Amino acid sequence: MGKIDVVKHILRNANHGQFVNGSGGFAWAPSNVALCKYWGKRDSELNLPVTSSLSISLGNKGSFTKVKQEGDVDRYILNGAIVGPETNFAKRLKIFLDLFRPFGVHYFIDINSNVPIAAGFASSACGFASLVLALNKLYDWNLDKKDLSILARLGSGSACRSIFEGFVEWQCGDDFNGMDSYAVKLDYIWPELRIGMLVISTQEKSISSRDAMWHTVNTSPLYPSWPKQVAEDLIHLKAALEDKDFSLFGEVAENNAIAMHIVMQAAQPAVVYSLPETMEAIAKVQKMRAEGVPVFFTQDAGPNLQLLFLGQHEAAVLRSFPELELVLPFADSKVKQIVLVDENDVEIGVSEKLAAHIQGRLHRAFSVIILRERDGKVETLLQQRSAIKYHSANLWSNACCGHPMPGESIVTAAERRLREEMGFGVSLKEIGDFTYRAKLINVDLIENEFDHVLVGFSDLEEIPFSISEVQDYRWIEVSELQQELKDYPEKYTVWLPPVVDLLVRKYLQL
Ligand code: PMV
């Protein structure tokens, strides 16, 4: 079987394998980092691995991908910029899309990713996984996760793991056609686990993982020892997850990464991804450990590192690595269940967040307003949403907004999101609520929210916001904001005017 036969086989029952043009498909997939790596293929056409591997998905680090049938040529956008057909990125995407291309069809693909592209942070993993999920929605195939994982694998091996959140195992399988080679979600949950992305270089890597794998398998005299190493590491990693034994977990993950790089470095000629700065950072990690802070690293096919540590050591690790991009794999906000409500805010069920926004179903939400007093005037804190947000990107809005998880109180959820987005915690008080429905600009999503509005105070001079959520902030006097909303509505989110209105009427009583 070639790739196209695998696709045909999987789609044979899916909506009769039809490519019926829906209005557009839109999906999110997290990036993932392998704790026990996939290195080496037994079939390079189908991306079938020599060994199984185990990964953790990276919470809110990943890609949103939108796909539509459109025009007479394919058009690709990556993080807001057009990608020319001559680039490697476009060529790779086109080859993959050809597997899903009825005669005469062209695609418009819009990918927004918050992981550095091609720098060894598995941007292709979340890219291909979100593309497959988006195609599944566009064509209404309703495939199960196993089939989605197999399709994502055809784009990039590690993409098959990005179909899931949390800990994931890619079972290598032994079928020639790879129909038993897909990822499964492991049930371990470890909310205290932290991952720190340490960006050492965002340059495109010198050699792609595909070429480096091939070269290692074929020329490294150490490669025959790799499958045995992986088999042992998988057993120990699962034991560590079972017992939440962080030292064992970190040691096995770190040793597995070191072993992979040693096997590559023994290839002829050697494949070397580490830069001098990588080695310096590794030495720093080892020194911290010697001083009693349990922090470990893993390294993919690139110079960057991912640090592994627990919440209780977050402050110590961030002090030593202030530039670290922190990931909370079990607490981040993108793929979440949200609470569906009726017009009286009575719970009627739960739904996956994106699905609820696509269907425009009424759900529970909150908006946080942070105030301070300056020279006798009341000022409010605004955030500018990050450029990679899946909706309302770059727009200015109130201090933070979000959705409570099922079972979570409004105040707890709002205080949690304020910490996650703006980096500070204050106690919040609910001042009222309102319901609104609006089609979002630039995406096929509908906000339909029962919105609880909460107020808190802060005098912080600097707001330590999270760059994956927010790009800027400013304080503005409330009456000035009211005027701005009238003069420049296009700069603000659709829900900000009713939030400000409620603040003024019910709280400030102006
Ligand atoms: O899926 P690819 O071709 O990007 O290869 C991924 C290889 C590693 O990131 C080094 C290991 C892994 O298991 O993710």
Short mmCIF file of N, CA and C in Angstrom, two decimals, residues 204-283:
data_model
loop_
_atom_site.label_atom_id
_atom_site.label_comp_id
_atom_site.label_asym_id
_atom_site.label_seq_id
_atom_site.Cartn_x
_atom_site.Cartn_y
_atom_site.Cartn_z
N GLU A 204 16.06 27.53 10.81
CA GLU A 204 15.68 26.21 10.30
C GLU A 204 16.83 25.26 10.54
N LYS A 205 16.47 24.00 10.87
CA LYS A 205 17.56 23.11 11.22
C LYS A 205 18.40 22.72 10.00
N SER A 206 19.66 22.37 10.28
CA SER A 206 20.61 22.11 9.21
C SER A 206 20.18 20.89 8.40
N ILE A 207 19.57 19.93 9.04
CA ILE A 207 19.14 18.72 8.33
C ILE A 207 17.77 18.32 8.90
N SER A 208 16.84 18.00 8.03
CA SER A 208 15.48 17.68 8.50
C SER A 208 15.51 16.37 9.30
N SER A 209 14.52 16.19 10.19
CA SER A 209 14.53 14.95 10.98
C SER A 209 14.35 13.75 10.05
N ARG A 210 13.59 13.95 8.97
CA ARG A 210 13.40 12.84 8.01
C ARG A 210 14.75 12.36 7.45
N ASP A 211 15.57 13.31 6.95
CA ASP A 211 16.87 12.93 6.37
C ASP A 211 17.81 12.40 7.45
N ALA A 212 17.78 13.08 8.61
CA ALA A 212 18.71 12.67 9.68
C ALA A 212 18.37 11.25 10.16
N MET A 213 17.09 10.92 10.21
CA MET A 213 16.68 9.57 10.63
C MET A 213 17.20 8.53 9.66
N TRP A 214 16.99 8.81 8.39
CA TRP A 214 17.39 7.86 7.35
C TRP A 214 18.90 7.62 7.43
N HIS A 215 19.62 8.74 7.55
CA HIS A 215 21.07 8.69 7.58
C HIS A 215 21.55 7.92 8.83
N THR A 216 20.90 8.14 9.96
CA THR A 216 21.31 7.46 11.20
C THR A 216 21.07 5.95 11.08
N VAL A 217 19.87 5.59 10.62
CA VAL A 217 19.55 4.16 10.53
C VAL A 217 20.55 3.47 9.61
N ASN A 218 20.95 4.16 8.54
CA ASN A 218 21.78 3.50 7.54
C ASN A 218 23.27 3.58 7.79
N THR A 219 23.72 4.52 8.63
CA THR A 219 25.18 4.63 8.79
C THR A 219 25.68 4.57 10.23
N SER A 220 24.78 4.66 11.23
CA SER A 220 25.31 4.71 12.60
C SER A 220 25.55 3.29 13.12
N PRO A 221 26.79 2.97 13.49
CA PRO A 221 27.04 1.62 14.03
C PRO A 221 26.32 1.41 15.38
N LEU A 222 25.85 2.51 16.01
CA LEU A 222 25.15 2.37 17.29
C LEU A 222 23.65 2.14 17.11
N TYR A 223 23.14 2.31 15.87
CA TYR A 223 21.68 2.23 15.71
C TYR A 223 21.09 0.90 16.20
N PRO A 224 21.78 -0.25 15.96
CA PRO A 224 21.18 -1.52 16.42
C PRO A 224 20.89 -1.56 17.92
N SER A 225 21.56 -0.72 18.72
CA SER A 225 21.29 -0.73 20.17
C SER A 225 20.04 0.09 20.53
N TRP A 226 19.56 0.92 19.59
CA TRP A 226 18.47 1.87 19.89
C TRP A 226 17.14 1.18 20.26
N PRO A 227 16.67 0.19 19.47
CA PRO A 227 15.37 -0.41 19.82
C PRO A 227 15.36 -1.01 21.24
N LYS A 228 16.49 -1.59 21.66
CA LYS A 228 16.54 -2.20 23.00
C LYS A 228 16.44 -1.09 24.06
N GLN A 229 17.16 0.01 23.81
CA GLN A 229 17.11 1.15 24.74
C GLN A 229 15.67 1.66 24.88
N VAL A 230 14.98 1.79 23.74
CA VAL A 230 13.61 2.31 23.76
C VAL A 230 12.69 1.36 24.53
N ALA A 231 12.84 0.05 24.27
CA ALA A 231 11.96 -0.92 24.94
C ALA A 231 12.10 -0.77 26.45
N GLU A 232 13.33 -0.64 26.94
CA GLU A 232 13.54 -0.50 28.39
C GLU A 232 13.01 0.83 28.90
N ASP A 233 13.29 1.90 28.14
CA ASP A 233 12.85 3.23 28.59
C ASP A 233 11.33 3.32 28.68
N LEU A 234 10.65 2.66 27.74
CA LEU A 234 9.18 2.72 27.78
C LEU A 234 8.65 2.06 29.05
N ILE A 235 9.24 0.95 29.42
CA ILE A 235 8.80 0.26 30.65
C ILE A 235 9.03 1.16 31.86
N HIS A 236 10.23 1.76 31.93
CA HIS A 236 10.55 2.59 33.09
C HIS A 236 9.71 3.87 33.13
N LEU A 237 9.48 4.44 31.96
CA LEU A 237 8.66 5.67 31.93
C LEU A 237 7.25 5.40 32.43
N LYS A 238 6.68 4.28 31.97
CA LYS A 238 5.31 3.97 32.41
C LYS A 238 5.28 3.69 33.90
N ALA A 239 6.32 3.04 34.42
CA ALA A 239 6.37 2.79 35.87
C ALA A 239 6.45 4.13 36.59
N ALA A 240 7.25 5.06 36.05
CA ALA A 240 7.39 6.38 36.69
C ALA A 240 6.05 7.13 36.66
N LEU A 241 5.31 7.00 35.57
CA LEU A 241 4.01 7.68 35.46
C LEU A 241 3.01 7.06 36.43
N GLU A 242 3.05 5.75 36.53
CA GLU A 242 2.15 5.03 37.43
C GLU A 242 2.36 5.51 38.87
N ASP A 243 3.64 5.64 39.27
CA ASP A 243 3.96 5.99 40.67
C ASP A 243 4.17 7.49 40.86
N LYS A 244 4.00 8.28 39.81
CA LYS A 244 4.36 9.71 39.86
C LYS A 244 5.74 9.88 40.49
N ASP A 245 6.69 9.10 39.97
CA ASP A 245 8.06 9.14 40.48
C ASP A 245 8.84 10.10 39.56
N PHE A 246 8.93 11.36 39.98
CA PHE A 246 9.48 12.37 39.07
C PHE A 246 10.97 12.15 38.76
N SER A 247 11.74 11.67 39.77
CA SER A 247 13.18 11.47 39.51
C SER A 247 13.37 10.42 38.43
N LEU A 248 12.61 9.32 38.55
CA LEU A 248 12.74 8.26 37.53
C LEU A 248 12.27 8.79 36.18
N PHE A 249 11.16 9.50 36.18
CA PHE A 249 10.59 10.07 34.95
C PHE A 249 11.64 10.95 34.24
N GLY A 250 12.21 11.87 35.01
CA GLY A 250 13.18 12.81 34.43
C GLY A 250 14.43 12.11 33.95
N GLU A 251 14.92 11.18 34.77
CA GLU A 251 16.16 10.47 34.38
C GLU A 251 15.96 9.69 33.09
N VAL A 252 14.83 8.97 33.00
CA VAL A 252 14.62 8.14 31.81
C VAL A 252 14.47 9.03 30.57
N ALA A 253 13.68 10.12 30.70
CA ALA A 253 13.46 10.99 29.53
C ALA A 253 14.79 11.62 29.10
N GLU A 254 15.55 12.10 30.07
CA GLU A 254 16.82 12.76 29.72
C GLU A 254 17.79 11.76 29.07
N ASN A 255 17.91 10.56 29.69
CA ASN A 255 18.83 9.56 29.12
C ASN A 255 18.41 9.13 27.74
N ASN A 256 17.09 9.05 27.50
CA ASN A 256 16.61 8.64 26.19
C ASN A 256 17.02 9.66 25.13
N ALA A 257 16.88 10.94 25.49
CA ALA A 257 17.26 12.00 24.53
C ALA A 257 18.77 11.96 24.28
N ILE A 258 19.54 11.79 25.36
CA ILE A 258 21.00 11.76 25.19
C ILE A 258 21.38 10.57 24.30
N ALA A 259 20.74 9.42 24.57
CA ALA A 259 21.05 8.23 23.77
C ALA A 259 20.74 8.47 22.30
N MET A 260 19.60 9.12 22.01
CA MET A 260 19.24 9.38 20.61
C MET A 260 20.31 10.24 19.94
N HIS A 261 20.76 11.27 20.66
CA HIS A 261 21.76 12.16 20.06
C HIS A 261 23.11 11.45 19.89
N ILE A 262 23.45 10.53 20.82
CA ILE A 262 24.71 9.80 20.66
C ILE A 262 24.63 8.89 19.44
N VAL A 263 23.47 8.24 19.27
CA VAL A 263 23.31 7.35 18.10
C VAL A 263 23.45 8.17 16.81
N MET A 264 22.88 9.38 16.80
CA MET A 264 22.99 10.25 15.60
C MET A 264 24.43 10.71 15.38
N GLN A 265 25.10 11.02 16.50
CA GLN A 265 26.46 11.56 16.36
C GLN A 265 27.43 10.48 15.88
N ALA A 266 27.03 9.20 16.04
CA ALA A 266 27.89 8.13 15.56
C ALA A 266 27.68 7.87 14.06
N ALA A 267 26.67 8.53 13.47
CA ALA A 267 26.43 8.34 12.03
C ALA A 267 27.62 8.89 11.24
N GLN A 268 27.75 8.46 10.00
CA GLN A 268 28.90 8.90 9.20
C GLN A 268 28.44 9.59 7.93
N PRO A 269 28.63 10.92 7.77
CA PRO A 269 29.16 11.82 8.78
C PRO A 269 28.16 12.06 9.93
N ALA A 270 28.68 12.60 11.03
CA ALA A 270 27.88 12.76 12.24
C ALA A 270 26.73 13.74 12.04
N VAL A 271 25.60 13.46 12.68
CA VAL A 271 24.49 14.43 12.71
C VAL A 271 24.55 15.12 14.07
N VAL A 272 24.86 16.42 14.04
CA VAL A 272 24.99 17.15 15.31
C VAL A 272 24.00 18.31 15.32
N TYR A 273 23.04 18.26 16.23
CA TYR A 273 22.05 19.34 16.33
C TYR A 273 22.40 20.35 17.41
N SER A 274 23.22 19.93 18.40
CA SER A 274 23.48 20.82 19.53
C SER A 274 24.39 21.97 19.12
N LEU A 275 24.12 23.13 19.67
CA LEU A 275 24.99 24.30 19.50
C LEU A 275 25.76 24.48 20.82
N PRO A 276 26.80 25.30 20.84
CA PRO A 276 27.51 25.52 22.11
C PRO A 276 26.55 25.96 23.22
N GLU A 277 25.54 26.79 22.84
CA GLU A 277 24.57 27.27 23.85
C GLU A 277 23.73 26.11 24.40
N THR A 278 23.52 25.08 23.55
CA THR A 278 22.75 23.92 24.03
C THR A 278 23.54 23.24 25.15
N MET A 279 24.84 23.08 24.91
CA MET A 279 25.68 22.39 25.89
C MET A 279 25.77 23.21 27.19
N GLU A 280 25.82 24.53 27.03
CA GLU A 280 25.86 25.39 28.23
C GLU A 280 24.59 25.21 29.06
N ALA A 281 23.45 25.19 28.35
CA ALA A 281 22.17 25.06 29.07
C ALA A 281 22.09 23.69 29.74
N ILE A 282 22.61 22.65 29.08
CA ILE A 282 22.59 21.30 29.68
C ILE A 282 23.44 21.31 30.97
N ALA A 283 24.59 21.97 30.89
CA ALA A 283 25.45 22.04 32.09
C ALA A 283 24.72 22.76 33.22
#
